[in-house]
Amino acid sequence: QGLKPIVPTESPAPISGTTSKLASGLPATDSFLGKNKVTDLQKIFQRSDGLPVHLKRGVPDTMLYRTTMALSIGGTIYCLIALFIASQPRNQ
């Protein structure tokens, strides 16, 4: 009664009859992917302007940061209130 292997030991049979073709009419280049923005983002994030990395991109990052902080503080206060209410004895 040993342990049975989860993965089969034999390799599966090759699937024949299927071909993988590129769609005709599409260019072989990756022009549909758009411009590579990595170098632009590296310039933004490596600038020494005294801002932390999570606030480098301006207003969207600031709004996301403030929303996250507000939800975290609100959740902490809610948990503390719930613990306080749960710790009080019930009146009968």
mmCIF file of C-alpha atoms in Angstrom:
data_model
loop_
_atom_site.group_PDB
_atom_site.id
_atom_site.type_symbol
_atom_site.label_atom_id
_atom_site.label_comp_id
_atom_site.label_asym_id
_atom_site.label_seq_id
_atom_site.Cartn_x
_atom_site.Cartn_y
_atom_site.Cartn_z
ATOM 1 C CA GLN A 1 0.000 0.000 0.000
ATOM 2 C CA GLY A 2 2.617 2.643 -0.787
ATOM 3 C CA LEU A 3 1.954 6.133 -1.954
ATOM 4 C CA LYS A 4 0.897 6.369 -5.543
ATOM 5 C CA PRO A 5 2.603 8.996 -7.706
ATOM 6 C CA ILE A 6 0.413 11.987 -8.456
ATOM 7 C CA VAL A 7 2.027 12.674 -11.807
ATOM 8 C CA PRO A 8 1.917 9.854 -14.341
ATOM 9 C CA THR A 9 5.340 8.375 -15.063
ATOM 10 C CA GLU A 10 4.742 7.973 -18.794
ATOM 11 C CA SER A 11 4.781 10.996 -21.025
ATOM 12 C CA PRO A 12 1.501 11.723 -22.781
ATOM 13 C CA ALA A 13 1.111 10.803 -26.410
ATOM 14 C CA PRO A 14 1.832 13.653 -28.814
ATOM 15 C CA ILE A 15 -1.216 15.361 -30.180
ATOM 16 C CA SER A 16 -1.214 15.242 -33.943
ATOM 17 C CA GLY A 17 -3.394 17.007 -36.390
ATOM 18 C CA THR A 18 -3.192 20.401 -34.725
ATOM 19 C CA THR A 19 -1.070 23.114 -36.169
ATOM 20 C CA SER A 20 -0.188 26.451 -34.746
ATOM 21 C CA LYS A 21 -0.133 29.116 -37.414
ATOM 22 C CA LEU A 22 0.142 32.833 -37.188
ATOM 23 C CA ALA A 23 -2.973 34.572 -38.364
ATOM 24 C CA SER A 24 -2.498 35.637 -41.932
ATOM 25 C CA GLY A 25 -2.533 39.343 -42.574
ATOM 26 C CA LEU A 26 -0.966 40.276 -39.230
ATOM 27 C CA PRO A 27 2.532 41.694 -39.317
ATOM 28 C CA ALA A 28 5.221 39.624 -37.641
ATOM 29 C CA THR A 29 6.436 42.637 -35.648
ATOM 30 C CA ASP A 30 5.147 43.603 -32.232
ATOM 31 C CA SER A 31 3.822 46.958 -33.372
ATOM 32 C CA PHE A 32 0.456 46.273 -31.757
ATOM 33 C CA LEU A 33 2.075 46.131 -28.311
ATOM 34 C CA GLY A 34 2.764 49.855 -28.257
ATOM 35 C CA LYS A 35 5.763 51.848 -27.168
ATOM 36 C CA ASN A 36 8.128 50.516 -24.523
ATOM 37 C CA LYS A 37 7.625 52.773 -21.504
ATOM 38 C CA VAL A 38 10.273 51.234 -19.247
ATOM 39 C CA THR A 39 12.929 53.854 -19.946
ATOM 40 C CA ASP A 40 10.465 56.691 -19.299
ATOM 41 C CA LEU A 41 9.393 55.132 -16.003
ATOM 42 C CA GLN A 42 13.024 54.567 -14.996
ATOM 43 C CA LYS A 43 13.688 58.273 -15.462
ATOM 44 C CA ILE A 44 10.716 59.128 -13.251
ATOM 45 C CA PHE A 45 11.527 56.660 -10.483
ATOM 46 C CA GLN A 46 15.290 57.316 -10.398
ATOM 47 C CA ARG A 47 14.951 61.098 -10.140
ATOM 48 C CA SER A 48 16.269 62.402 -6.827
ATOM 49 C CA ASP A 49 13.505 64.783 -5.793
ATOM 50 C CA GLY A 50 13.060 63.624 -2.193
ATOM 51 C CA LEU A 51 9.762 61.808 -2.796
ATOM 52 C CA PRO A 52 9.320 58.172 -1.801
ATOM 53 C CA VAL A 53 8.968 55.714 -4.676
ATOM 54 C CA HIS A 54 5.283 55.047 -3.998
ATOM 55 C CA LEU A 55 4.457 58.750 -4.575
ATOM 56 C CA LYS A 56 6.657 59.496 -7.614
ATOM 57 C CA ARG A 57 3.889 59.492 -10.236
ATOM 58 C CA GLY A 58 1.926 62.365 -8.741
ATOM 59 C CA VAL A 59 -1.785 62.715 -8.050
ATOM 60 C CA PRO A 60 -2.932 59.119 -8.800
ATOM 61 C CA ASP A 61 -0.315 57.695 -6.431
ATOM 62 C CA THR A 62 -1.136 60.271 -3.771
ATOM 63 C CA MET A 63 -4.857 59.494 -3.972
ATOM 64 C CA LEU A 64 -4.214 55.742 -3.810
ATOM 65 C CA TYR A 65 -1.870 56.205 -0.835
ATOM 66 C CA ARG A 66 -4.341 58.392 1.069
ATOM 67 C CA THR A 67 -7.244 56.039 0.326
ATOM 68 C CA THR A 68 -5.203 53.071 1.553
ATOM 69 C CA MET A 69 -4.207 54.894 4.729
ATOM 70 C CA ALA A 70 -7.791 56.015 5.396
ATOM 71 C CA LEU A 71 -9.138 52.479 4.941
ATOM 72 C CA SER A 72 -6.403 51.054 7.163
ATOM 73 C CA ILE A 73 -7.028 53.541 9.950
ATOM 74 C CA GLY A 74 -10.801 53.160 9.614
ATOM 75 C CA GLY A 75 -10.520 49.361 9.716
ATOM 76 C CA THR A 76 -8.309 49.514 12.787
ATOM 77 C CA ILE A 77 -10.767 51.788 14.593
ATOM 78 C CA TYR A 78 -13.669 49.531 13.584
ATOM 79 C CA CYS A 79 -11.848 46.448 14.921
ATOM 80 C CA LEU A 80 -11.060 48.182 18.215
ATOM 81 C CA ILE A 81 -14.705 49.245 18.626
ATOM 82 C CA ALA A 82 -15.903 45.727 17.798
ATOM 83 C CA LEU A 83 -13.485 44.261 20.363
ATOM 84 C CA PHE A 84 -14.661 46.754 22.978
ATOM 85 C CA ILE A 85 -18.325 45.908 22.348
ATOM 86 C CA ALA A 86 -17.580 42.174 22.397
ATOM 87 C CA SER A 87 -15.742 42.471 25.706
ATOM 88 C CA GLN A 88 -18.724 44.019 27.512
ATOM 89 C CA PRO A 89 -20.993 41.607 29.392
ATOM 90 C CA ARG A 90 -24.539 41.228 28.153
ATOM 91 C CA ASN A 91 -27.376 42.615 30.229
ATOM 92 C CA GLN A 92 -30.142 40.132 30.988
#
